């Protein structure tokens, strides 16, 4: 009996892997069906609304129009770049890859809805299963995310890419530097925030955010680049991002969570979108404590030893935990 190529490949998979593939296929089919129903519902609502207008009935502004108006309000972008380093594809399971891709969608959604979004949102080292997963979702919808950039190369392209084309101002030369790279590392700094978003950038103005660093990030600054490790590993890889930052020759720092949430037992296990949400909230408020309490879910504040639920005393006034809307991939 001659087996097809697809069939022969399926026989090589374990029963657990085959079940997982079937489950993913069913979920994808249900998603397509659900979106078709949502599209039909929206179409029906538009028809009914048009009929009411034609009949002279008063029609209130629909929810969709209100959301569009909210998104189109005047925004003041924060002139800094956030990089999502996706160079950990080989260190995650398929389930973690799926979770990471959802977190990336939340990152985009948070930035798009913020009154002070980061001006540049860059995704680097997009390869392997992460790329395959994003390509399958909503017909590669990530490519339509406004204000984002996607590289298959690593983030070091930021300061390597155009050094050959870059020269110092007339009459300056490279001084005591042993190479153009060394000169650029120390001198491509004096730029306005807008100019600093163009490559090459100075490695001195790049910060890799990792909880394993002993240095505390005191504030965010325009003109700087902040890297978030794009990995979903439940904190099982110690010093992974810290070692990568050191190998890249860039500064590493952690958010000052321990200063404000020392009692939080799981404070270091944050998702990619939670870290990004904290950065966005800080840009809006310039208040780290408010940013942490606004983004970190309330369930993390439970006293596991005594089963104590968080009270109003655990949260600053005028603060609500950020509710994440399901983003469109």
PDB file of C-alpha atoms in Angstrom:
ATOM      1  CA  UNK A   1       0.000   0.000   0.000  1.00  0.00           C
ATOM      2  CA  UNK A   2       1.354   3.411  -0.972  1.00  0.00           C
ATOM      3  CA  UNK A   3       0.855   6.139   1.593  1.00  0.00           C
ATOM      4  CA  UNK A   4       0.585   9.808   0.753  1.00  0.00           C
ATOM      5  CA  UNK A   5       3.334  12.081   2.060  1.00  0.00           C
ATOM      6  CA  UNK A   6       0.975  13.788   4.527  1.00  0.00           C
ATOM      7  CA  UNK A   7      -0.317  10.456   5.783  1.00  0.00           C
ATOM      8  CA  UNK A   8       3.154   9.017   6.260  1.00  0.00           C
ATOM      9  CA  UNK A   9       4.160  12.110   8.237  1.00  0.00           C
ATOM     10  CA  UNK A  10       1.102  11.777  10.479  1.00  0.00           C
ATOM     11  CA  UNK A  11       2.037   8.152  11.262  1.00  0.00           C
ATOM     12  CA  UNK A  12       5.428   9.311  12.513  1.00  0.00           C
ATOM     13  CA  UNK A  13       3.790  11.562  15.101  1.00  0.00           C
ATOM     14  CA  UNK A  14       2.932  10.260  18.538  1.00  0.00           C
ATOM     15  CA  UNK A  15      -0.713   9.827  19.495  1.00  0.00           C
ATOM     16  CA  UNK A  16      -0.443  12.843  21.785  1.00  0.00           C
ATOM     17  CA  UNK A  17       0.938  14.978  18.962  1.00  0.00           C
ATOM     18  CA  UNK A  18      -1.790  13.811  16.584  1.00  0.00           C
ATOM     19  CA  UNK A  19      -4.480  14.689  19.133  1.00  0.00           C
ATOM     20  CA  UNK A  20      -2.910  18.102  19.600  1.00  0.00           C
ATOM     21  CA  UNK A  21      -2.906  18.725  15.836  1.00  0.00           C
ATOM     22  CA  UNK A  22      -6.566  17.685  15.577  1.00  0.00           C
ATOM     23  CA  UNK A  23      -7.469  19.961  18.483  1.00  0.00           C
ATOM     24  CA  UNK A  24      -5.699  22.922  16.885  1.00  0.00           C
ATOM     25  CA  UNK A  25      -7.441  22.231  13.583  1.00  0.00           C
ATOM     26  CA  UNK A  26     -10.855  22.173  15.305  1.00  0.00           C
ATOM     27  CA  UNK A  27     -10.086  25.423  17.114  1.00  0.00           C
ATOM     28  CA  UNK A  28      -9.108  27.062  13.841  1.00  0.00           C
ATOM     29  CA  UNK A  29     -12.353  25.893  12.206  1.00  0.00           C
ATOM     30  CA  UNK A  30     -14.408  27.223  15.106  1.00  0.00           C
ATOM     31  CA  UNK A  31     -12.611  30.551  14.899  1.00  0.00           C
ATOM     32  CA  UNK A  32     -13.464  30.852  11.192  1.00  0.00           C
ATOM     33  CA  UNK A  33     -17.102  29.976  11.918  1.00  0.00           C
ATOM     34  CA  UNK A  34     -17.256  32.455  14.803  1.00  0.00           C
ATOM     35  CA  UNK A  35     -15.858  35.280  12.701  1.00  0.00           C
ATOM     36  CA  UNK A  36     -18.305  34.491   9.902  1.00  0.00           C
ATOM     37  CA  UNK A  37     -21.189  34.743  12.397  1.00  0.00           C
ATOM     38  CA  UNK A  38     -19.810  38.016  13.788  1.00  0.00           C
ATOM     39  CA  UNK A  39     -19.557  39.422  10.267  1.00  0.00           C
ATOM     40  CA  UNK A  40     -23.150  38.402   9.534  1.00  0.00           C
ATOM     41  CA  UNK A  41     -24.320  39.976  12.801  1.00  0.00           C
ATOM     42  CA  UNK A  42     -22.565  43.257  12.009  1.00  0.00           C
ATOM     43  CA  UNK A  43     -24.095  43.289   8.547  1.00  0.00           C
ATOM     44  CA  UNK A  44     -27.567  42.695   9.988  1.00  0.00           C
ATOM     45  CA  UNK A  45     -27.130  45.544  12.482  1.00  0.00           C
ATOM     46  CA  UNK A  46     -26.104  47.917   9.687  1.00  0.00           C
ATOM     47  CA  UNK A  47     -29.176  46.985   7.662  1.00  0.00           C
ATOM     48  CA  UNK A  48     -31.500  47.531  10.639  1.00  0.00           C
ATOM     49  CA  UNK A  49     -29.849  50.851  11.415  1.00  0.00           C
ATOM     50  CA  UNK A  50     -30.225  51.999   7.817  1.00  0.00           C
ATOM     51  CA  UNK A  51     -33.902  51.018   7.898  1.00  0.00           C
ATOM     52  CA  UNK A  52     -34.472  53.073  11.069  1.00  0.00           C
ATOM     53  CA  UNK A  53     -32.780  56.111   9.532  1.00  0.00           C
ATOM     54  CA  UNK A  54     -34.905  55.744   6.387  1.00  0.00           C
ATOM     55  CA  UNK A  55     -38.040  55.582   8.547  1.00  0.00           C
ATOM     56  CA  UNK A  56     -37.091  58.821  10.301  1.00  0.00           C
ATOM     57  CA  UNK A  57     -36.382  57.198  13.639  1.00  0.00           C
ATOM     58  CA  UNK A  58     -33.733  58.642  15.917  1.00  0.00           C
ATOM     59  CA  UNK A  59     -30.630  56.483  15.997  1.00  0.00           C
ATOM     60  CA  UNK A  60     -27.907  56.846  18.638  1.00  0.00           C
ATOM     61  CA  UNK A  61     -24.270  56.640  17.698  1.00  0.00           C
ATOM     62  CA  UNK A  62     -23.348  52.993  17.622  1.00  0.00           C
ATOM     63  CA  UNK A  63     -20.629  51.457  19.735  1.00  0.00           C
ATOM     64  CA  UNK A  64     -18.307  50.932  16.769  1.00  0.00           C
ATOM     65  CA  UNK A  65     -18.368  54.628  15.898  1.00  0.00           C
ATOM     66  CA  UNK A  66     -17.615  55.518  19.508  1.00  0.00           C
ATOM     67  CA  UNK A  67     -14.605  53.214  19.520  1.00  0.00           C
ATOM     68  CA  UNK A  68     -13.325  54.685  16.254  1.00  0.00           C
ATOM     69  CA  UNK A  69     -13.686  58.203  17.647  1.00  0.00           C
ATOM     70  CA  UNK A  70     -11.741  57.165  20.732  1.00  0.00           C
ATOM     71  CA  UNK A  71      -8.933  55.698  18.626  1.00  0.00           C
ATOM     72  CA  UNK A  72      -8.809  58.761  16.400  1.00  0.00           C
ATOM     73  CA  UNK A  73      -8.421  61.241  19.277  1.00  0.00           C
ATOM     74  CA  UNK A  74      -5.328  63.412  19.304  1.00  0.00           C
ATOM     75  CA  UNK A  75      -2.347  61.438  20.539  1.00  0.00           C
ATOM     76  CA  UNK A  76       1.061  62.501  21.769  1.00  0.00           C
ATOM     77  CA  UNK A  77       3.527  59.731  20.873  1.00  0.00           C
ATOM     78  CA  UNK A  78       6.455  59.038  23.174  1.00  0.00           C
ATOM     79  CA  UNK A  79       9.595  59.317  21.048  1.00  0.00           C
ATOM     80  CA  UNK A  80      11.226  56.059  22.067  1.00  0.00           C
ATOM     81  CA  UNK A  81      11.397  52.603  20.544  1.00  0.00           C
ATOM     82  CA  UNK A  82      10.307  49.305  22.071  1.00  0.00           C
ATOM     83  CA  UNK A  83      11.825  46.151  20.593  1.00  0.00           C
ATOM     84  CA  UNK A  84      10.256  42.727  21.037  1.00  0.00           C
ATOM     85  CA  UNK A  85      13.127  40.255  20.776  1.00  0.00           C
ATOM     86  CA  UNK A  86      11.651  37.049  19.332  1.00  0.00           C
ATOM     87  CA  UNK A  87      14.944  35.197  19.232  1.00  0.00           C
ATOM     88  CA  UNK A  88      13.872  32.421  21.615  1.00  0.00           C
ATOM     89  CA  UNK A  89      11.765  30.297  19.280  1.00  0.00           C
ATOM     90  CA  UNK A  90      13.719  27.119  20.027  1.00  0.00           C
ATOM     91  CA  UNK A  91      13.223  27.424  23.785  1.00  0.00           C
ATOM     92  CA  UNK A  92       9.418  27.251  23.827  1.00  0.00           C
ATOM     93  CA  UNK A  93       6.837  24.523  23.407  1.00  0.00           C
ATOM     94  CA  UNK A  94       4.111  24.785  20.766  1.00  0.00           C
ATOM     95  CA  UNK A  95       1.644  25.837  23.475  1.00  0.00           C
ATOM     96  CA  UNK A  96       3.998  28.593  24.614  1.00  0.00           C
ATOM     97  CA  UNK A  97       4.439  29.790  21.023  1.00  0.00           C
ATOM     98  CA  UNK A  98       0.655  30.158  20.746  1.00  0.00           C
ATOM     99  CA  UNK A  99       0.548  32.080  24.029  1.00  0.00           C
ATOM    100  CA  UNK A 100       3.393  34.362  22.939  1.00  0.00           C
ATOM    101  CA  UNK A 101       1.652  35.262  19.674  1.00  0.00           C
ATOM    102  CA  UNK A 102      -1.459  36.249  21.627  1.00  0.00           C
ATOM    103  CA  UNK A 103       0.691  38.415  23.893  1.00  0.00           C
ATOM    104  CA  UNK A 104       2.213  40.149  20.854  1.00  0.00           C
ATOM    105  CA  UNK A 105      -1.279  41.017  19.675  1.00  0.00           C
ATOM    106  CA  UNK A 106      -2.050  42.527  23.083  1.00  0.00           C
ATOM    107  CA  UNK A 107       1.155  44.578  22.872  1.00  0.00           C
ATOM    108  CA  UNK A 108       0.024  46.085  19.578  1.00  0.00           C
ATOM    109  CA  UNK A 109      -3.490  46.684  20.912  1.00  0.00           C
ATOM    110  CA  UNK A 110      -2.218  48.413  24.073  1.00  0.00           C
ATOM    111  CA  UNK A 111       0.054  50.717  22.078  1.00  0.00           C
ATOM    112  CA  UNK A 112      -2.639  51.551  19.533  1.00  0.00           C
ATOM    113  CA  UNK A 113      -5.170  52.497  22.204  1.00  0.00           C
ATOM    114  CA  UNK A 114      -2.808  54.536  24.355  1.00  0.00           C
ATOM    115  CA  UNK A 115      -2.996  58.351  24.282  1.00  0.00           C
ATOM    116  CA  UNK A 116       0.820  58.327  24.472  1.00  0.00           C
ATOM    117  CA  UNK A 117       1.926  55.371  22.343  1.00  0.00           C
ATOM    118  CA  UNK A 118       5.535  54.492  21.700  1.00  0.00           C
ATOM    119  CA  UNK A 119       6.493  55.969  18.370  1.00  0.00           C
ATOM    120  CA  UNK A 120       8.301  52.855  17.195  1.00  0.00           C
ATOM    121  CA  UNK A 121       7.336  49.228  17.815  1.00  0.00           C
ATOM    122  CA  UNK A 122       9.850  46.769  16.373  1.00  0.00           C
ATOM    123  CA  UNK A 123       9.727  42.953  16.329  1.00  0.00           C
ATOM    124  CA  UNK A 124      13.071  41.255  15.649  1.00  0.00           C
ATOM    125  CA  UNK A 125      14.313  37.687  14.989  1.00  0.00           C
ATOM    126  CA  UNK A 126      10.931  36.651  13.590  1.00  0.00           C
ATOM    127  CA  UNK A 127      11.554  33.094  12.425  1.00  0.00           C
ATOM    128  CA  UNK A 128      10.565  29.471  12.955  1.00  0.00           C
ATOM    129  CA  UNK A 129       7.334  28.466  14.647  1.00  0.00           C
ATOM    130  CA  UNK A 130       6.540  31.989  15.827  1.00  0.00           C
ATOM    131  CA  UNK A 131       6.539  33.184  12.222  1.00  0.00           C
ATOM    132  CA  UNK A 132       4.490  30.174  11.106  1.00  0.00           C
ATOM    133  CA  UNK A 133       1.914  30.803  13.833  1.00  0.00           C
ATOM    134  CA  UNK A 134       1.542  34.498  12.973  1.00  0.00           C
ATOM    135  CA  UNK A 135       1.245  33.685   9.266  1.00  0.00           C
ATOM    136  CA  UNK A 136      -1.668  31.334   9.963  1.00  0.00           C
ATOM    137  CA  UNK A 137      -3.634  33.800  12.093  1.00  0.00           C
ATOM    138  CA  UNK A 138      -6.170  35.923  10.236  1.00  0.00           C
ATOM    139  CA  UNK A 139      -4.320  35.604   6.929  1.00  0.00           C
ATOM    140  CA  UNK A 140      -1.074  37.021   8.362  1.00  0.00           C
ATOM    141  CA  UNK A 141      -2.947  39.902   9.984  1.00  0.00           C
ATOM    142  CA  UNK A 142       0.159  40.996  11.875  1.00  0.00           C
ATOM    143  CA  UNK A 143       1.494  42.465   8.628  1.00  0.00           C
ATOM    144  CA  UNK A 144      -1.350  44.994   8.724  1.00  0.00           C
ATOM    145  CA  UNK A 145      -0.553  46.277  12.209  1.00  0.00           C
ATOM    146  CA  UNK A 146      -0.069  50.016  11.820  1.00  0.00           C
ATOM    147  CA  UNK A 147       3.182  51.505  13.107  1.00  0.00           C
ATOM    148  CA  UNK A 148       5.027  48.200  13.515  1.00  0.00           C
ATOM    149  CA  UNK A 149       8.153  46.840  11.864  1.00  0.00           C
ATOM    150  CA  UNK A 150       9.165  43.188  11.557  1.00  0.00           C
ATOM    151  CA  UNK A 151      12.709  41.888  11.039  1.00  0.00           C
ATOM    152  CA  UNK A 152      13.979  38.370  10.547  1.00  0.00           C
ATOM    153  CA  UNK A 153      17.352  39.677  11.736  1.00  0.00           C
ATOM    154  CA  UNK A 154      18.288  40.290  15.362  1.00  0.00           C
ATOM    155  CA  UNK A 155      18.060  43.644  17.119  1.00  0.00           C
ATOM    156  CA  UNK A 156      21.812  44.255  16.725  1.00  0.00           C
ATOM    157  CA  UNK A 157      20.991  45.373  13.196  1.00  0.00           C
ATOM    158  CA  UNK A 158      19.934  48.632  14.886  1.00  0.00           C
ATOM    159  CA  UNK A 159      23.540  49.709  15.323  1.00  0.00           C
ATOM    160  CA  UNK A 160      25.265  47.569  12.678  1.00  0.00           C
ATOM    161  CA  UNK A 161      23.087  48.038   9.594  1.00  0.00           C
ATOM    162  CA  UNK A 162      24.296  51.368   8.230  1.00  0.00           C
ATOM    163  CA  UNK A 163      27.652  51.979   9.886  1.00  0.00           C
ATOM    164  CA  UNK A 164      29.407  51.679   6.528  1.00  0.00           C
ATOM    165  CA  UNK A 165      27.282  54.540   5.239  1.00  0.00           C
ATOM    166  CA  UNK A 166      27.692  56.635   8.373  1.00  0.00           C
ATOM    167  CA  UNK A 167      30.507  59.192   8.733  1.00  0.00           C
ATOM    168  CA  UNK A 168      31.217  61.808  11.424  1.00  0.00           C
ATOM    169  CA  UNK A 169      30.800  65.499  10.788  1.00  0.00           C
ATOM    170  CA  UNK A 170      33.341  67.172   8.479  1.00  0.00           C
ATOM    171  CA  UNK A 171      36.786  67.556  10.001  1.00  0.00           C
ATOM    172  CA  UNK A 172      36.130  65.329  13.041  1.00  0.00           C
ATOM    173  CA  UNK A 173      37.487  61.927  12.044  1.00  0.00           C
ATOM    174  CA  UNK A 174      37.391  58.929  14.363  1.00  0.00           C
ATOM    175  CA  UNK A 175      39.892  60.172  16.943  1.00  0.00           C
ATOM    176  CA  UNK A 176      41.372  57.471  19.186  1.00  0.00           C
ATOM    177  CA  UNK A 177      38.721  54.866  18.313  1.00  0.00           C
ATOM    178  CA  UNK A 178      40.150  51.622  16.919  1.00  0.00           C
ATOM    179  CA  UNK A 179      37.201  51.099  14.569  1.00  0.00           C
ATOM    180  CA  UNK A 180      34.186  52.881  13.165  1.00  0.00           C
ATOM    181  CA  UNK A 181      31.965  50.636  15.333  1.00  0.00           C
ATOM    182  CA  UNK A 182      33.736  51.774  18.521  1.00  0.00           C
ATOM    183  CA  UNK A 183      33.463  55.381  17.461  1.00  0.00           C
ATOM    184  CA  UNK A 184      29.751  55.027  16.694  1.00  0.00           C
ATOM    185  CA  UNK A 185      29.061  53.291  20.014  1.00  0.00           C
ATOM    186  CA  UNK A 186      30.304  56.343  21.908  1.00  0.00           C
ATOM    187  CA  UNK A 187      29.286  59.156  19.581  1.00  0.00           C
ATOM    188  CA  UNK A 188      25.943  58.444  17.890  1.00  0.00           C
ATOM    189  CA  UNK A 189      24.131  59.849  20.910  1.00  0.00           C
ATOM    190  CA  UNK A 190      23.609  63.567  20.462  1.00  0.00           C
ATOM    191  CA  UNK A 191      20.389  63.420  18.480  1.00  0.00           C
ATOM    192  CA  UNK A 192      16.880  64.668  18.917  1.00  0.00           C
ATOM    193  CA  UNK A 193      14.310  61.985  19.903  1.00  0.00           C
ATOM    194  CA  UNK A 194      12.969  61.919  16.347  1.00  0.00           C
ATOM    195  CA  UNK A 195      16.406  61.466  14.791  1.00  0.00           C
ATOM    196  CA  UNK A 196      17.364  58.778  17.267  1.00  0.00           C
ATOM    197  CA  UNK A 197      14.613  56.531  15.906  1.00  0.00           C
ATOM    198  CA  UNK A 198      16.568  56.131  12.689  1.00  0.00           C
ATOM    199  CA  UNK A 199      19.426  53.633  12.449  1.00  0.00           C
ATOM    200  CA  UNK A 200      22.167  53.480  13.424  1.00  0.00           C
ATOM    201  CA  UNK A 201      21.577  54.006  17.133  1.00  0.00           C
ATOM    202  CA  UNK A 202      24.067  54.074  19.961  1.00  0.00           C
ATOM    203  CA  UNK A 203      24.335  50.920  22.040  1.00  0.00           C
ATOM    204  CA  UNK A 204      24.630  53.259  25.019  1.00  0.00           C
ATOM    205  CA  UNK A 205      20.988  54.191  24.528  1.00  0.00           C
ATOM    206  CA  UNK A 206      19.661  50.629  24.366  1.00  0.00           C
ATOM    207  CA  UNK A 207      18.272  48.924  27.493  1.00  0.00           C
ATOM    208  CA  UNK A 208      17.342  45.239  27.689  1.00  0.00           C
ATOM    209  CA  UNK A 209      14.624  44.801  30.314  1.00  0.00           C
ATOM    210  CA  UNK A 210      15.111  41.696  32.442  1.00  0.00           C
ATOM    211  CA  UNK A 211      14.239  40.836  36.040  1.00  0.00           C
ATOM    212  CA  UNK A 212      17.631  39.110  36.374  1.00  0.00           C
ATOM    213  CA  UNK A 213      19.533  42.401  36.200  1.00  0.00           C
ATOM    214  CA  UNK A 214      20.668  44.075  39.429  1.00  0.00           C
ATOM    215  CA  UNK A 215      20.293  47.546  37.891  1.00  0.00           C
ATOM    216  CA  UNK A 216      16.976  49.352  38.413  1.00  0.00           C
ATOM    217  CA  UNK A 217      15.359  51.326  35.601  1.00  0.00           C
ATOM    218  CA  UNK A 218      14.426  54.659  37.179  1.00  0.00           C
ATOM    219  CA  UNK A 219      12.651  56.245  34.207  1.00  0.00           C
ATOM    220  CA  UNK A 220      11.983  55.987  30.489  1.00  0.00           C
ATOM    221  CA  UNK A 221      13.617  58.528  28.221  1.00  0.00           C
ATOM    222  CA  UNK A 222      12.783  59.699  24.741  1.00  0.00           C
ATOM    223  CA  UNK A 223      15.394  58.756  22.205  1.00  0.00           C
ATOM    224  CA  UNK A 224      16.177  55.446  23.915  1.00  0.00           C
ATOM    225  CA  UNK A 225      15.402  51.874  22.846  1.00  0.00           C
ATOM    226  CA  UNK A 226      13.908  49.345  25.277  1.00  0.00           C
ATOM    227  CA  UNK A 227      14.085  45.626  24.517  1.00  0.00           C
ATOM    228  CA  UNK A 228      11.601  43.106  25.924  1.00  0.00           C
ATOM    229  CA  UNK A 229      12.458  39.423  25.630  1.00  0.00           C
ATOM    230  CA  UNK A 230       9.712  37.775  23.591  1.00  0.00           C
ATOM    231  CA  UNK A 231       9.554  34.482  25.422  1.00  0.00           C
ATOM    232  CA  UNK A 232       6.857  32.589  27.316  1.00  0.00           C
ATOM    233  CA  UNK A 233       8.768  30.233  29.633  1.00  0.00           C
ATOM    234  CA  UNK A 234       7.230  30.692  33.107  1.00  0.00           C
ATOM    235  CA  UNK A 235      10.652  31.891  34.331  1.00  0.00           C
ATOM    236  CA  UNK A 236      12.460  28.562  33.879  1.00  0.00           C
ATOM    237  CA  UNK A 237      15.446  30.042  32.000  1.00  0.00           C
ATOM    238  CA  UNK A 238      17.585  31.911  34.509  1.00  0.00           C
ATOM    239  CA  UNK A 239      19.648  34.850  33.195  1.00  0.00           C
ATOM    240  CA  UNK A 240      18.680  34.103  29.584  1.00  0.00           C
ATOM    241  CA  UNK A 241      17.925  37.710  28.606  1.00  0.00           C
ATOM    242  CA  UNK A 242      20.639  39.089  30.883  1.00  0.00           C
ATOM    243  CA  UNK A 243      23.297  36.957  29.200  1.00  0.00           C
ATOM    244  CA  UNK A 244      22.019  37.974  25.787  1.00  0.00           C
ATOM    245  CA  UNK A 245      22.177  41.654  26.714  1.00  0.00           C
ATOM    246  CA  UNK A 246      25.749  41.277  27.924  1.00  0.00           C
ATOM    247  CA  UNK A 247      26.738  39.422  24.757  1.00  0.00           C
ATOM    248  CA  UNK A 248      25.206  42.246  22.707  1.00  0.00           C
ATOM    249  CA  UNK A 249      27.077  44.889  24.642  1.00  0.00           C
ATOM    250  CA  UNK A 250      23.929  46.704  25.787  1.00  0.00           C
ATOM    251  CA  UNK A 251      22.751  47.786  29.211  1.00  0.00           C
ATOM    252  CA  UNK A 252      20.375  45.533  31.158  1.00  0.00           C
ATOM    253  CA  UNK A 253      17.926  46.735  33.803  1.00  0.00           C
ATOM    254  CA  UNK A 254      14.822  45.586  35.642  1.00  0.00           C
ATOM    255  CA  UNK A 255      11.633  47.469  36.382  1.00  0.00           C
ATOM    256  CA  UNK A 256      11.464  48.759  39.983  1.00  0.00           C
ATOM    257  CA  UNK A 257       8.727  46.321  40.968  1.00  0.00           C
ATOM    258  CA  UNK A 258      10.431  45.192  44.179  1.00  0.00           C
ATOM    259  CA  UNK A 259      10.511  48.779  45.420  1.00  0.00           C
ATOM    260  CA  UNK A 260       6.721  49.042  45.345  1.00  0.00           C
ATOM    261  CA  UNK A 261       5.494  45.433  45.413  1.00  0.00           C
ATOM    262  CA  UNK A 262       7.964  43.643  47.684  1.00  0.00           C
ATOM    263  CA  UNK A 263       5.136  41.493  49.057  1.00  0.00           C
ATOM    264  CA  UNK A 264       4.182  40.172  45.623  1.00  0.00           C
ATOM    265  CA  UNK A 265       5.450  36.584  45.478  1.00  0.00           C
ATOM    266  CA  UNK A 266       5.031  36.196  41.703  1.00  0.00           C
ATOM    267  CA  UNK A 267       6.049  39.719  40.722  1.00  0.00           C
ATOM    268  CA  UNK A 268       8.866  38.553  38.435  1.00  0.00           C
ATOM    269  CA  UNK A 269       6.696  36.243  36.352  1.00  0.00           C
ATOM    270  CA  UNK A 270       5.077  38.759  34.024  1.00  0.00           C
ATOM    271  CA  UNK A 271       3.888  38.252  30.475  1.00  0.00           C
ATOM    272  CA  UNK A 272       5.329  40.209  27.559  1.00  0.00           C
ATOM    273  CA  UNK A 273       2.175  42.315  27.233  1.00  0.00           C
ATOM    274  CA  UNK A 274       2.121  43.063  30.986  1.00  0.00           C
ATOM    275  CA  UNK A 275       5.676  44.405  30.853  1.00  0.00           C
ATOM    276  CA  UNK A 276       4.792  46.516  27.828  1.00  0.00           C
ATOM    277  CA  UNK A 277       1.566  47.689  29.478  1.00  0.00           C
ATOM    278  CA  UNK A 278       3.551  48.894  32.487  1.00  0.00           C
ATOM    279  CA  UNK A 279       5.853  50.905  30.205  1.00  0.00           C
ATOM    280  CA  UNK A 280       2.898  52.490  28.413  1.00  0.00           C
ATOM    281  CA  UNK A 281       1.180  53.316  31.698  1.00  0.00           C
ATOM    282  CA  UNK A 282       4.346  54.931  33.032  1.00  0.00           C
ATOM    283  CA  UNK A 283       4.548  57.133  29.940  1.00  0.00           C
ATOM    284  CA  UNK A 284       0.964  58.243  30.635  1.00  0.00           C
ATOM    285  CA  UNK A 285       1.349  58.793  34.408  1.00  0.00           C
ATOM    286  CA  UNK A 286       5.106  59.056  35.171  1.00  0.00           C
ATOM    287  CA  UNK A 287       4.283  56.931  38.226  1.00  0.00           C
ATOM    288  CA  UNK A 288       5.732  53.420  38.593  1.00  0.00           C
ATOM    289  CA  UNK A 289       3.524  52.387  41.502  1.00  0.00           C
ATOM    290  CA  UNK A 290       0.375  53.422  39.688  1.00  0.00           C
ATOM    291  CA  UNK A 291       1.583  51.618  36.566  1.00  0.00           C
ATOM    292  CA  UNK A 292       2.209  48.333  38.399  1.00  0.00           C
ATOM    293  CA  UNK A 293      -1.137  48.330  40.185  1.00  0.00           C
ATOM    294  CA  UNK A 294      -2.931  49.294  36.985  1.00  0.00           C
ATOM    295  CA  UNK A 295      -1.505  46.460  34.888  1.00  0.00           C
ATOM    296  CA  UNK A 296      -0.635  43.496  37.103  1.00  0.00           C
ATOM    297  CA  UNK A 297      -3.770  41.319  37.598  1.00  0.00           C
ATOM    298  CA  UNK A 298      -5.370  41.421  41.052  1.00  0.00           C
ATOM    299  CA  UNK A 299      -5.071  37.646  41.438  1.00  0.00           C
ATOM    300  CA  UNK A 300      -1.295  38.085  41.812  1.00  0.00           C
ATOM    301  CA  UNK A 301      -1.875  40.135  44.957  1.00  0.00           C
ATOM    302  CA  UNK A 302      -3.474  37.264  46.851  1.00  0.00           C
ATOM    303  CA  UNK A 303      -1.720  36.198  50.029  1.00  0.00           C
ATOM    304  CA  UNK A 304      -1.396  32.522  49.194  1.00  0.00           C
ATOM    305  CA  UNK A 305      -0.375  31.548  52.688  1.00  0.00           C
ATOM    306  CA  UNK A 306      -3.551  32.900  54.290  1.00  0.00           C
ATOM    307  CA  UNK A 307      -5.813  33.012  51.271  1.00  0.00           C
ATOM    308  CA  UNK A 308      -6.319  36.736  51.765  1.00  0.00           C
ATOM    309  CA  UNK A 309      -8.083  38.524  48.932  1.00  0.00           C
ATOM    310  CA  UNK A 310      -6.764  41.965  47.942  1.00  0.00           C
ATOM    311  CA  UNK A 311      -8.690  44.896  49.413  1.00  0.00           C
ATOM    312  CA  UNK A 312      -9.046  48.515  48.383  1.00  0.00           C
ATOM    313  CA  UNK A 313      -6.098  49.293  50.682  1.00  0.00           C
ATOM    314  CA  UNK A 314      -3.860  47.261  48.363  1.00  0.00           C
ATOM    315  CA  UNK A 315      -4.559  49.572  45.427  1.00  0.00           C
ATOM    316  CA  UNK A 316      -3.919  53.317  45.132  1.00  0.00           C
ATOM    317  CA  UNK A 317      -6.898  55.585  44.612  1.00  0.00           C
ATOM    318  CA  UNK A 318      -8.087  56.308  41.070  1.00  0.00           C
ATOM    319  CA  UNK A 319      -6.584  53.045  39.876  1.00  0.00           C
ATOM    320  CA  UNK A 320      -8.200  50.155  38.105  1.00  0.00           C
ATOM    321  CA  UNK A 321      -6.566  47.009  36.819  1.00  0.00           C
ATOM    322  CA  UNK A 322      -6.130  47.201  33.052  1.00  0.00           C
ATOM    323  CA  UNK A 323      -8.688  45.116  31.241  1.00  0.00           C
ATOM    324  CA  UNK A 324      -7.320  43.579  28.075  1.00  0.00           C
ATOM    325  CA  UNK A 325      -9.605  43.466  25.074  1.00  0.00           C
ATOM    326  CA  UNK A 326      -9.191  40.554  22.718  1.00  0.00           C
ATOM    327  CA  UNK A 327      -6.962  41.976  19.975  1.00  0.00           C
ATOM    328  CA  UNK A 328      -7.472  41.292  16.292  1.00  0.00           C
ATOM    329  CA  UNK A 329      -4.562  39.270  14.952  1.00  0.00           C
TER     330      UNK A 329
END
